[in-house]
Amino acid sequence: MNQPLSNLPPSQGLDALVFDNRFTHALPADPTASNSPRQVYGACYSRVRPALVRAPQLVAFSREAAALLDLTEADICADRFTQVFSGNLLLPGMDPHAACYGGHQFGNWAGQLGDGRAINLGEVVNARGEHWMLQLKGAGPTPYSRTADGRAVLRSSLREFLCSEAMHHLGIPTTRALSLILTGEEVLRDMFYDGHPALEPGAVVCRLAPSFLRFGNFEILAARGDLELLRRLVEYTIRHHFPCSDPPSRDTIIAWFAELCRATAELMAEWLRVGFVHGVMNTDNMSIHGLTIDYGPYGWLEDYDPTWTPNTTDAMGRRYCYGRQAQIALWNLGQLANALLPLIGETDPLEEAIEQYRRHFEAKWQAMMARKLGFSIFQPATDQPLVESLLRLLPLVETDMTIFFRELATIPLSVDTIQDRITPLLTAYYQPEQMDETYRRQLADWLEQYAHRLQQDPQNPEQRKQSMDRANPRFVLRNYLAQLAIDKVLAGEYSLVMELLEVLRHPYDDQQDKAHFAEKRPEWARHRPGCSMLSCSS
């Protein structure tokens, strides 16, 4: 049981937090109070308290995420904050609980999953009337933990903390991360599932989102035939999370699903824009807000390879590789449509919403590529072949995606030699010796066509570069950068985490004094665990 720690002074910001907990007030709880692994029926959540930890220590925090809760840096630096967001102390009004959901994992129905190591503390209403659910990841076992311990290790927690905020500053819809706290305890993990478990430092991340509802929250109820509770959950979701003045009805359910299809299409286009690969796009990892959620074995494309996946579990099938993410999102929406079908009664409106996903994604993808290439508008007749030829060209030689598109804005339109146009792009190549004469000719031909297209565009060179620089980040959370930060924290040095966070706050700015964070993957990181591929062990 979490008890008040009497020696901690009050924090005006923390003690002023207002919890209204709409989810637990409106929907049924698990009637069983014991915190033991089990199947939970007829309920949307189970009440459970975070487990106490021995010696919590704040590693990093996001001031932007704190501002969403009207918290100041003084509030965060107080020990009371560390006790609360490690799970050791509950504030008045908190209603901790773990959600019940199911999901399709790697294309197969997995049954009940649920929050196995995430505990929602409660829903805060800030001074602007916004609702934010607070969730601790790695806070201990729940009824959904199955055989696991409900804990999280430092390496996965730090990656989630940094990537959540990096995605926000890139302008990509995402859950947020408030804090990263070491627990002072060790957690046993088999990082590669190869029979060699080892003790690792434990950690807790506090995540924020309007809600953590996933496709799987609805799927589990449909799979069990609990249509009354499914209807209640859908109506709750529409009432509180869908901007519609009409009361929940068949038509509003259809409209909500269509809006979710649109938001998901936009999210997929944004992931592709920056080279983000989620790694484990199971339906239980898909947000009903169109947010990026659950940063597990994710990665960033370094050399452009549309078949790349960071997830060792997916190494053979590559179901969740970079180039298939939009297709997988479509499949996942189809599974949610199947869950909603009993409430709609016919497939036609759901199929139309899914078809809208296809159209909306294509339009967003075209607009995104126009921005990346510096076109004021995408002209399909000429631009589609130009884009397709570039995407065929990039994998032929190991080419850093982020650097290539960033430097593309600097190429001269008028040149004396082929090399003059290629030179600005050379920093993007991992092994320039791979650029044989055939490749150089292909690249030069493409650049010639590209320059001709730019000369027809109404934007002047300065406008074009500004536009491209806002679409093509200079800084992303490269896999090796996250690993360097992990290594530093393991050595007791926390400054690199906050330095990285500061750089990632301005991903589109040049930040010349931080140029080393924009460098392509060093050779030592090519095959190092945590830098090339990751497992779901966390």
PDB file of C-alpha atoms in Angstrom, residues 13-289:
ATOM      1  CA  GLY A  13       1.701  22.675  -8.034  1.00  0.00           C
ATOM      2  CA  LEU A  14       1.259  18.987  -7.231  1.00  0.00           C
ATOM      3  CA  ASP A  15      -1.310  19.573  -4.523  1.00  0.00           C
ATOM      4  CA  ALA A  16      -3.244  21.877  -6.834  1.00  0.00           C
ATOM      5  CA  LEU A  17      -3.731  19.182  -9.479  1.00  0.00           C
ATOM      6  CA  VAL A  18      -7.425  18.572 -10.132  1.00  0.00           C
ATOM      7  CA  PHE A  19      -8.457  15.004 -10.970  1.00  0.00           C
ATOM      8  CA  ASP A  20     -11.866  14.285 -12.468  1.00  0.00           C
ATOM      9  CA  ASN A  21     -11.211  10.651 -13.581  1.00  0.00           C
ATOM     10  CA  ARG A  22     -13.989  10.464 -16.160  1.00  0.00           C
ATOM     11  CA  PHE A  23     -12.947   7.002 -17.349  1.00  0.00           C
ATOM     12  CA  THR A  24     -13.227   5.262 -13.985  1.00  0.00           C
ATOM     13  CA  HIS A  25     -16.378   7.182 -13.054  1.00  0.00           C
ATOM     14  CA  ALA A  26     -18.237   6.294 -16.245  1.00  0.00           C
ATOM     15  CA  LEU A  27     -17.221   2.690 -16.887  1.00  0.00           C
ATOM     16  CA  PRO A  28     -17.326  -0.507 -14.824  1.00  0.00           C
ATOM     17  CA  ALA A  29     -14.379  -1.693 -12.774  1.00  0.00           C
ATOM     18  CA  ASP A  30     -13.105  -5.199 -12.226  1.00  0.00           C
ATOM     19  CA  PRO A  31     -15.072  -6.450  -9.201  1.00  0.00           C
ATOM     20  CA  THR A  32     -12.116  -8.510  -7.971  1.00  0.00           C
ATOM     21  CA  ALA A  33      -9.794  -6.505  -5.761  1.00  0.00           C
ATOM     22  CA  SER A  34      -6.788  -8.842  -5.647  1.00  0.00           C
ATOM     23  CA  ASN A  35      -3.793  -7.971  -7.788  1.00  0.00           C
ATOM     24  CA  SER A  36      -3.244 -11.379  -9.359  1.00  0.00           C
ATOM     25  CA  PRO A  37      -2.969 -12.369 -13.032  1.00  0.00           C
ATOM     26  CA  ARG A  38      -6.352 -13.388 -14.402  1.00  0.00           C
ATOM     27  CA  GLN A  39      -8.911 -12.938 -17.150  1.00  0.00           C
ATOM     28  CA  VAL A  40     -11.033  -9.868 -16.424  1.00  0.00           C
ATOM     29  CA  TYR A  41     -14.619  -9.890 -17.717  1.00  0.00           C
ATOM     30  CA  GLY A  42     -17.358  -7.281 -17.732  1.00  0.00           C
ATOM     31  CA  ALA A  43     -14.964  -4.451 -16.876  1.00  0.00           C
ATOM     32  CA  CYS A  44     -12.863  -1.835 -18.654  1.00  0.00           C
ATOM     33  CA  TYR A  45     -10.179  -1.644 -15.959  1.00  0.00           C
ATOM     34  CA  SER A  46      -8.890  -2.984 -12.665  1.00  0.00           C
ATOM     35  CA  ARG A  47      -7.980  -0.740  -9.757  1.00  0.00           C
ATOM     36  CA  VAL A  48      -4.387  -1.362  -8.704  1.00  0.00           C
ATOM     37  CA  ARG A  49      -1.752   0.662  -6.888  1.00  0.00           C
ATOM     38  CA  PRO A  50       1.807   1.162  -8.108  1.00  0.00           C
ATOM     39  CA  ALA A  51       4.429  -0.905  -6.332  1.00  0.00           C
ATOM     40  CA  LEU A  52       6.755   0.908  -3.953  1.00  0.00           C
ATOM     41  CA  VAL A  53      10.365   1.352  -5.078  1.00  0.00           C
ATOM     42  CA  ARG A  54      13.468   1.530  -2.927  1.00  0.00           C
ATOM     43  CA  ALA A  55      15.384   4.666  -3.925  1.00  0.00           C
ATOM     44  CA  PRO A  56      13.782   6.705  -6.699  1.00  0.00           C
ATOM     45  CA  GLN A  57      15.977   9.268  -8.418  1.00  0.00           C
ATOM     46  CA  LEU A  58      14.901  11.788 -11.044  1.00  0.00           C
ATOM     47  CA  VAL A  59      16.994  11.485 -14.212  1.00  0.00           C
ATOM     48  CA  ALA A  60      15.191  13.829 -16.605  1.00  0.00           C
ATOM     49  CA  PHE A  61      11.959  15.715 -17.158  1.00  0.00           C
ATOM     50  CA  SER A  62      10.184  17.645 -19.888  1.00  0.00           C
ATOM     51  CA  ARG A  63       9.280  21.215 -18.996  1.00  0.00           C
ATOM     52  CA  GLU A  64       6.830  21.323 -21.920  1.00  0.00           C
ATOM     53  CA  ALA A  65       4.991  18.249 -20.670  1.00  0.00           C
ATOM     54  CA  ALA A  66       5.038  19.671 -17.144  1.00  0.00           C
ATOM     55  CA  ALA A  67       3.410  22.868 -18.436  1.00  0.00           C
ATOM     56  CA  LEU A  68       0.474  20.769 -19.653  1.00  0.00           C
ATOM     57  CA  LEU A  69      -0.175  20.039 -15.968  1.00  0.00           C
ATOM     58  CA  ASP A  70       0.594  23.609 -14.848  1.00  0.00           C
ATOM     59  CA  LEU A  71       3.699  22.354 -13.033  1.00  0.00           C
ATOM     60  CA  THR A  72       6.854  24.430 -12.714  1.00  0.00           C
ATOM     61  CA  GLU A  73      10.479  23.307 -12.632  1.00  0.00           C
ATOM     62  CA  ALA A  74      10.445  24.003  -8.896  1.00  0.00           C
ATOM     63  CA  ASP A  75       7.565  21.525  -8.530  1.00  0.00           C
ATOM     64  CA  ILE A  76       9.481  18.929 -10.509  1.00  0.00           C
ATOM     65  CA  CYS A  77      12.753  19.326  -8.623  1.00  0.00           C
ATOM     66  CA  ALA A  78      11.063  18.763  -5.258  1.00  0.00           C
ATOM     67  CA  ASP A  79      11.459  15.285  -3.804  1.00  0.00           C
ATOM     68  CA  ARG A  80       7.683  15.016  -3.541  1.00  0.00           C
ATOM     69  CA  PHE A  81       7.503  14.945  -7.357  1.00  0.00           C
ATOM     70  CA  THR A  82       9.961  12.043  -7.513  1.00  0.00           C
ATOM     71  CA  GLN A  83       7.986  10.106  -4.907  1.00  0.00           C
ATOM     72  CA  VAL A  84       4.689  10.645  -6.736  1.00  0.00           C
ATOM     73  CA  PHE A  85       5.915   9.811 -10.217  1.00  0.00           C
ATOM     74  CA  SER A  86       7.898   6.782  -9.151  1.00  0.00           C
ATOM     75  CA  GLY A  87       4.664   5.388  -7.684  1.00  0.00           C
ATOM     76  CA  ASN A  88       5.623   5.721  -4.024  1.00  0.00           C
ATOM     77  CA  LEU A  89       3.044   8.378  -3.174  1.00  0.00           C
ATOM     78  CA  LEU A  90      -0.524   8.960  -4.329  1.00  0.00           C
ATOM     79  CA  LEU A  91      -1.990  12.446  -4.404  1.00  0.00           C
ATOM     80  CA  PRO A  92      -5.554  13.185  -3.274  1.00  0.00           C
ATOM     81  CA  GLY A  93      -7.941  12.526  -6.131  1.00  0.00           C
ATOM     82  CA  MET A  94      -5.809   9.942  -7.906  1.00  0.00           C
ATOM     83  CA  ASP A  95      -7.619   6.743  -8.889  1.00  0.00           C
ATOM     84  CA  PRO A  96      -4.915   4.296 -10.032  1.00  0.00           C
ATOM     85  CA  HIS A  97      -5.986   1.588 -12.422  1.00  0.00           C
ATOM     86  CA  ALA A  98      -4.836  -0.667 -15.267  1.00  0.00           C
ATOM     87  CA  ALA A  99      -6.912  -0.965 -18.436  1.00  0.00           C
ATOM     88  CA  CYS A 100      -8.293  -4.175 -19.926  1.00  0.00           C
ATOM     89  CA  TYR A 101      -7.768  -4.632 -23.655  1.00  0.00           C
ATOM     90  CA  GLY A 102      -6.872  -7.240 -26.227  1.00  0.00           C
ATOM     91  CA  GLY A 103      -5.211  -7.067 -29.590  1.00  0.00           C
ATOM     92  CA  HIS A 104      -3.922  -8.600 -32.772  1.00  0.00           C
ATOM     93  CA  GLN A 105      -0.189  -9.204 -32.482  1.00  0.00           C
ATOM     94  CA  PHE A 106       1.710  -9.824 -35.720  1.00  0.00           C
ATOM     95  CA  GLY A 107      -1.615 -10.447 -37.430  1.00  0.00           C
ATOM     96  CA  ASN A 108      -2.994 -12.972 -34.932  1.00  0.00           C
ATOM     97  CA  TRP A 109      -5.618 -12.484 -32.246  1.00  0.00           C
ATOM     98  CA  ALA A 110      -3.835 -12.624 -28.889  1.00  0.00           C
ATOM     99  CA  GLY A 111      -6.840 -12.444 -26.555  1.00  0.00           C
ATOM    100  CA  GLN A 112      -6.639 -10.398 -23.362  1.00  0.00           C
ATOM    101  CA  LEU A 113      -3.503  -8.293 -23.010  1.00  0.00           C
ATOM    102  CA  GLY A 114      -4.115  -5.155 -20.943  1.00  0.00           C
ATOM    103  CA  ASP A 115      -1.825  -2.809 -19.051  1.00  0.00           C
ATOM    104  CA  GLY A 116       0.691  -5.359 -17.845  1.00  0.00           C
ATOM    105  CA  ARG A 117       3.139  -2.820 -16.445  1.00  0.00           C
ATOM    106  CA  ALA A 118       1.401   0.517 -16.933  1.00  0.00           C
ATOM    107  CA  ILE A 119      -0.760   2.049 -14.224  1.00  0.00           C
ATOM    108  CA  ASN A 120      -2.924   5.095 -14.871  1.00  0.00           C
ATOM    109  CA  LEU A 121      -2.787   7.439 -11.872  1.00  0.00           C
ATOM    110  CA  GLY A 122      -5.786   9.514 -12.875  1.00  0.00           C
ATOM    111  CA  GLU A 123      -7.029  12.190 -15.232  1.00  0.00           C
ATOM    112  CA  VAL A 124      -5.945  15.773 -14.598  1.00  0.00           C
ATOM    113  CA  VAL A 125      -7.847  18.850 -15.756  1.00  0.00           C
ATOM    114  CA  ASN A 126      -5.458  21.757 -16.297  1.00  0.00           C
ATOM    115  CA  ALA A 127      -6.119  25.488 -16.117  1.00  0.00           C
ATOM    116  CA  ARG A 128      -7.139  25.532 -19.799  1.00  0.00           C
ATOM    117  CA  GLY A 129      -9.740  22.832 -19.312  1.00  0.00           C
ATOM    118  CA  GLU A 130      -7.647  20.154 -21.050  1.00  0.00           C
ATOM    119  CA  HIS A 131      -7.758  16.575 -19.767  1.00  0.00           C
ATOM    120  CA  TRP A 132      -4.532  14.606 -19.397  1.00  0.00           C
ATOM    121  CA  MET A 133      -4.336  11.019 -18.212  1.00  0.00           C
ATOM    122  CA  LEU A 134      -1.191  10.362 -16.153  1.00  0.00           C
ATOM    123  CA  GLN A 135       0.296   6.923 -16.611  1.00  0.00           C
ATOM    124  CA  LEU A 136       3.324   5.289 -14.998  1.00  0.00           C
ATOM    125  CA  LYS A 137       5.068   2.719 -17.180  1.00  0.00           C
ATOM    126  CA  GLY A 138       7.100   0.197 -15.220  1.00  0.00           C
ATOM    127  CA  ALA A 139       5.093   0.734 -12.026  1.00  0.00           C
ATOM    128  CA  GLY A 140       4.686  -2.897 -11.021  1.00  0.00           C
ATOM    129  CA  PRO A 141       2.410  -5.872 -11.626  1.00  0.00           C
ATOM    130  CA  THR A 142      -1.275  -5.686 -12.492  1.00  0.00           C
ATOM    131  CA  PRO A 143      -3.935  -8.318 -13.188  1.00  0.00           C
ATOM    132  CA  TYR A 144      -2.792  -8.116 -16.841  1.00  0.00           C
ATOM    133  CA  SER A 145       0.894  -8.843 -16.222  1.00  0.00           C
ATOM    134  CA  ARG A 146       0.510 -12.560 -16.894  1.00  0.00           C
ATOM    135  CA  THR A 147       3.875 -14.061 -15.854  1.00  0.00           C
ATOM    136  CA  ALA A 148       5.822 -10.764 -16.015  1.00  0.00           C
ATOM    137  CA  ASP A 149       6.896  -8.500 -13.146  1.00  0.00           C
ATOM    138  CA  GLY A 150       5.326  -5.255 -14.344  1.00  0.00           C
ATOM    139  CA  ARG A 151       8.648  -3.439 -14.213  1.00  0.00           C
ATOM    140  CA  ALA A 152      10.662  -1.614 -16.882  1.00  0.00           C
ATOM    141  CA  VAL A 153      14.394  -1.195 -17.369  1.00  0.00           C
ATOM    142  CA  LEU A 154      16.381   1.981 -17.884  1.00  0.00           C
ATOM    143  CA  ARG A 155      17.286   1.404 -21.539  1.00  0.00           C
ATOM    144  CA  SER A 156      13.670   1.113 -22.755  1.00  0.00           C
ATOM    145  CA  SER A 157      12.408   3.818 -20.392  1.00  0.00           C
ATOM    146  CA  LEU A 158      15.006   6.370 -21.490  1.00  0.00           C
ATOM    147  CA  ARG A 159      14.267   5.626 -25.140  1.00  0.00           C
ATOM    148  CA  GLU A 160      10.546   6.147 -24.551  1.00  0.00           C
ATOM    149  CA  PHE A 161      11.093   9.378 -22.641  1.00  0.00           C
ATOM    150  CA  LEU A 162      13.332  10.941 -25.283  1.00  0.00           C
ATOM    151  CA  CYS A 163      11.403   9.732 -28.313  1.00  0.00           C
ATOM    152  CA  SER A 164       8.024  10.887 -27.012  1.00  0.00           C
ATOM    153  CA  GLU A 165       9.278  14.438 -26.680  1.00  0.00           C
ATOM    154  CA  ALA A 166      11.357  14.293 -29.877  1.00  0.00           C
ATOM    155  CA  MET A 167       8.257  13.332 -31.857  1.00  0.00           C
ATOM    156  CA  HIS A 168       6.298  16.180 -30.306  1.00  0.00           C
ATOM    157  CA  HIS A 169       8.916  18.720 -31.335  1.00  0.00           C
ATOM    158  CA  LEU A 170       8.973  17.246 -34.835  1.00  0.00           C
ATOM    159  CA  GLY A 171       5.261  18.090 -34.994  1.00  0.00           C
ATOM    160  CA  ILE A 172       4.118  14.454 -35.010  1.00  0.00           C
ATOM    161  CA  PRO A 173       1.083  13.448 -32.898  1.00  0.00           C
ATOM    162  CA  THR A 174       2.318  11.499 -29.878  1.00  0.00           C
ATOM    163  CA  THR A 175       1.801  10.649 -26.265  1.00  0.00           C
ATOM    164  CA  ARG A 176       4.007  12.808 -24.069  1.00  0.00           C
ATOM    165  CA  ALA A 177       6.628  12.002 -21.452  1.00  0.00           C
ATOM    166  CA  LEU A 178       6.780  13.976 -18.222  1.00  0.00           C
ATOM    167  CA  SER A 179       9.618  12.313 -16.335  1.00  0.00           C
ATOM    168  CA  LEU A 180      12.186   9.528 -16.219  1.00  0.00           C
ATOM    169  CA  ILE A 181      12.958   8.154 -12.758  1.00  0.00           C
ATOM    170  CA  LEU A 182      15.366   5.416 -11.707  1.00  0.00           C
ATOM    171  CA  THR A 183      13.835   3.121  -9.092  1.00  0.00           C
ATOM    172  CA  GLY A 184      17.033   2.140  -7.279  1.00  0.00           C
ATOM    173  CA  GLU A 185      16.166  -1.489  -7.936  1.00  0.00           C
ATOM    174  CA  GLU A 186      17.344  -4.044 -10.469  1.00  0.00           C
ATOM    175  CA  VAL A 187      15.166  -5.901 -12.936  1.00  0.00           C
ATOM    176  CA  LEU A 188      15.979  -9.270 -14.513  1.00  0.00           C
ATOM    177  CA  ARG A 189      15.695  -9.238 -18.325  1.00  0.00           C
ATOM    178  CA  ASP A 190      16.746 -11.524 -21.166  1.00  0.00           C
ATOM    179  CA  MET A 191      17.472  -8.783 -23.675  1.00  0.00           C
ATOM    180  CA  PHE A 192      17.718 -11.044 -26.743  1.00  0.00           C
ATOM    181  CA  TYR A 193      15.553 -13.947 -25.563  1.00  0.00           C
ATOM    182  CA  ASP A 194      18.621 -16.168 -25.921  1.00  0.00           C
ATOM    183  CA  GLY A 195      18.677 -17.707 -22.459  1.00  0.00           C
ATOM    184  CA  HIS A 196      21.115 -15.200 -20.942  1.00  0.00           C
ATOM    185  CA  PRO A 197      19.113 -12.995 -18.557  1.00  0.00           C
ATOM    186  CA  ALA A 198      20.896 -10.238 -16.659  1.00  0.00           C
ATOM    187  CA  LEU A 199      20.041  -7.681 -14.000  1.00  0.00           C
ATOM    188  CA  GLU A 200      19.476  -4.137 -15.268  1.00  0.00           C
ATOM    189  CA  PRO A 201      18.571  -0.853 -13.546  1.00  0.00           C
ATOM    190  CA  GLY A 202      14.820  -0.351 -13.207  1.00  0.00           C
ATOM    191  CA  ALA A 203      13.048   2.852 -14.194  1.00  0.00           C
ATOM    192  CA  VAL A 204       9.610   4.437 -14.442  1.00  0.00           C
ATOM    193  CA  VAL A 205       8.382   6.841 -17.123  1.00  0.00           C
ATOM    194  CA  CYS A 206       5.362   9.054 -16.576  1.00  0.00           C
ATOM    195  CA  ARG A 207       3.403   9.361 -19.816  1.00  0.00           C
ATOM    196  CA  LEU A 208       0.618  11.813 -20.664  1.00  0.00           C
ATOM    197  CA  ALA A 209      -2.191  11.542 -23.216  1.00  0.00           C
ATOM    198  CA  PRO A 210      -5.813  12.645 -23.534  1.00  0.00           C
ATOM    199  CA  SER A 211      -6.426   8.942 -22.952  1.00  0.00           C
ATOM    200  CA  PHE A 212      -4.561   5.708 -23.511  1.00  0.00           C
ATOM    201  CA  LEU A 213      -7.493   4.031 -25.261  1.00  0.00           C
ATOM    202  CA  ARG A 214      -6.374   1.687 -28.018  1.00  0.00           C
ATOM    203  CA  PHE A 215      -8.048  -0.283 -30.761  1.00  0.00           C
ATOM    204  CA  GLY A 216      -7.668  -3.286 -28.474  1.00  0.00           C
ATOM    205  CA  ASN A 217      -9.941  -1.796 -25.784  1.00  0.00           C
ATOM    206  CA  PHE A 218     -12.835  -2.239 -28.208  1.00  0.00           C
ATOM    207  CA  GLU A 219     -11.633  -5.483 -29.775  1.00  0.00           C
ATOM    208  CA  ILE A 220     -11.627  -7.409 -26.501  1.00  0.00           C
ATOM    209  CA  LEU A 221     -15.255  -6.555 -25.778  1.00  0.00           C
ATOM    210  CA  ALA A 222     -16.389  -7.488 -29.296  1.00  0.00           C
ATOM    211  CA  ALA A 223     -14.414 -10.738 -29.185  1.00  0.00           C
ATOM    212  CA  ARG A 224     -16.135 -11.681 -25.940  1.00  0.00           C
ATOM    213  CA  GLY A 225     -19.568 -10.710 -27.229  1.00  0.00           C
ATOM    214  CA  ASP A 226     -19.993  -8.075 -24.514  1.00  0.00           C
ATOM    215  CA  LEU A 227     -21.835  -5.724 -26.841  1.00  0.00           C
ATOM    216  CA  GLU A 228     -23.509  -3.681 -24.102  1.00  0.00           C
ATOM    217  CA  LEU A 229     -20.179  -2.749 -22.569  1.00  0.00           C
ATOM    218  CA  LEU A 230     -18.742  -2.198 -26.053  1.00  0.00           C
ATOM    219  CA  ARG A 231     -21.524   0.293 -26.718  1.00  0.00           C
ATOM    220  CA  ARG A 232     -20.896   2.024 -23.406  1.00  0.00           C
ATOM    221  CA  LEU A 233     -17.185   2.353 -24.140  1.00  0.00           C
ATOM    222  CA  VAL A 234     -17.811   3.674 -27.656  1.00  0.00           C
ATOM    223  CA  GLU A 235     -20.357   6.194 -26.365  1.00  0.00           C
ATOM    224  CA  TYR A 236     -17.955   7.293 -23.633  1.00  0.00           C
ATOM    225  CA  THR A 237     -15.189   7.739 -26.208  1.00  0.00           C
ATOM    226  CA  ILE A 238     -17.362   9.800 -28.546  1.00  0.00           C
ATOM    227  CA  ARG A 239     -18.757  11.925 -25.729  1.00  0.00           C
ATOM    228  CA  HIS A 240     -15.362  12.812 -24.292  1.00  0.00           C
ATOM    229  CA  HIS A 241     -12.840  12.463 -27.107  1.00  0.00           C
ATOM    230  CA  PHE A 242     -14.628  13.174 -30.381  1.00  0.00           C
ATOM    231  CA  PRO A 243     -15.528  16.806 -31.136  1.00  0.00           C
ATOM    232  CA  CYS A 244     -19.139  16.231 -32.073  1.00  0.00           C
ATOM    233  CA  SER A 245     -22.150  18.076 -30.694  1.00  0.00           C
ATOM    234  CA  ASP A 246     -24.547  15.261 -31.545  1.00  0.00           C
ATOM    235  CA  PRO A 247     -25.264  12.586 -28.934  1.00  0.00           C
ATOM    236  CA  PRO A 248     -23.737   9.147 -29.514  1.00  0.00           C
ATOM    237  CA  SER A 249     -25.645   7.223 -32.163  1.00  0.00           C
ATOM    238  CA  ARG A 250     -25.036   4.939 -35.112  1.00  0.00           C
ATOM    239  CA  ASP A 251     -24.222   7.961 -37.278  1.00  0.00           C
ATOM    240  CA  THR A 252     -21.806   9.454 -34.785  1.00  0.00           C
ATOM    241  CA  ILE A 253     -20.051   6.100 -34.389  1.00  0.00           C
ATOM    242  CA  ILE A 254     -19.523   6.041 -38.163  1.00  0.00           C
ATOM    243  CA  ALA A 255     -18.341   9.662 -38.136  1.00  0.00           C
ATOM    244  CA  TRP A 256     -15.950   8.941 -35.268  1.00  0.00           C
ATOM    245  CA  PHE A 257     -14.477   5.933 -37.058  1.00  0.00           C
ATOM    246  CA  ALA A 258     -14.063   7.962 -40.253  1.00  0.00           C
ATOM    247  CA  GLU A 259     -12.261  10.682 -38.283  1.00  0.00           C
ATOM    248  CA  LEU A 260      -9.975   8.065 -36.726  1.00  0.00           C
ATOM    249  CA  CYS A 261      -9.181   6.737 -40.206  1.00  0.00           C
ATOM    250  CA  ARG A 262      -8.259  10.266 -41.299  1.00  0.00           C
ATOM    251  CA  ALA A 263      -6.085  10.917 -38.234  1.00  0.00           C
ATOM    252  CA  THR A 264      -4.308   7.577 -38.627  1.00  0.00           C
ATOM    253  CA  ALA A 265      -3.592   8.273 -42.308  1.00  0.00           C
ATOM    254  CA  GLU A 266      -2.025  11.597 -41.377  1.00  0.00           C
ATOM    255  CA  LEU A 267       0.061   9.934 -38.677  1.00  0.00           C
ATOM    256  CA  MET A 268       1.421   7.352 -41.124  1.00  0.00           C
ATOM    257  CA  ALA A 269       2.445  10.067 -43.597  1.00  0.00           C
ATOM    258  CA  GLU A 270       4.242  11.898 -40.792  1.00  0.00           C
ATOM    259  CA  TRP A 271       6.133   8.784 -39.702  1.00  0.00           C
ATOM    260  CA  LEU A 272       7.323   8.271 -43.271  1.00  0.00           C
ATOM    261  CA  ARG A 273       8.348  11.915 -43.565  1.00  0.00           C
ATOM    262  CA  VAL A 274      10.950  11.666 -40.813  1.00  0.00           C
ATOM    263  CA  GLY A 275      11.970   8.016 -41.245  1.00  0.00           C
ATOM    264  CA  PHE A 276      10.356   6.715 -38.048  1.00  0.00           C
ATOM    265  CA  VAL A 277       9.706   2.976 -37.701  1.00  0.00           C
ATOM    266  CA  HIS A 278       7.430   2.005 -34.808  1.00  0.00           C
ATOM    267  CA  GLY A 279       8.520  -1.623 -34.824  1.00  0.00           C
ATOM    268  CA  VAL A 280       5.479  -3.262 -33.229  1.00  0.00           C
ATOM    269  CA  MET A 281       2.249  -1.998 -34.788  1.00  0.00           C
ATOM    270  CA  ASN A 282      -0.055  -4.455 -33.069  1.00  0.00           C
ATOM    271  CA  THR A 283      -3.649  -3.280 -32.657  1.00  0.00           C
ATOM    272  CA  ASP A 284      -3.086  -2.855 -28.923  1.00  0.00           C
ATOM    273  CA  ASN A 285      -0.431  -0.264 -29.844  1.00  0.00           C
ATOM    274  CA  MET A 286      -2.770   1.864 -31.958  1.00  0.00           C
ATOM    275  CA  SER A 287      -4.246   4.967 -30.310  1.00  0.00           C
ATOM    276  CA  ILE A 288      -7.855   6.051 -30.895  1.00  0.00           C
ATOM    277  CA  HIS A 289      -6.534   9.635 -30.934  1.00  0.00           C
TER     278      HIS A 289
END
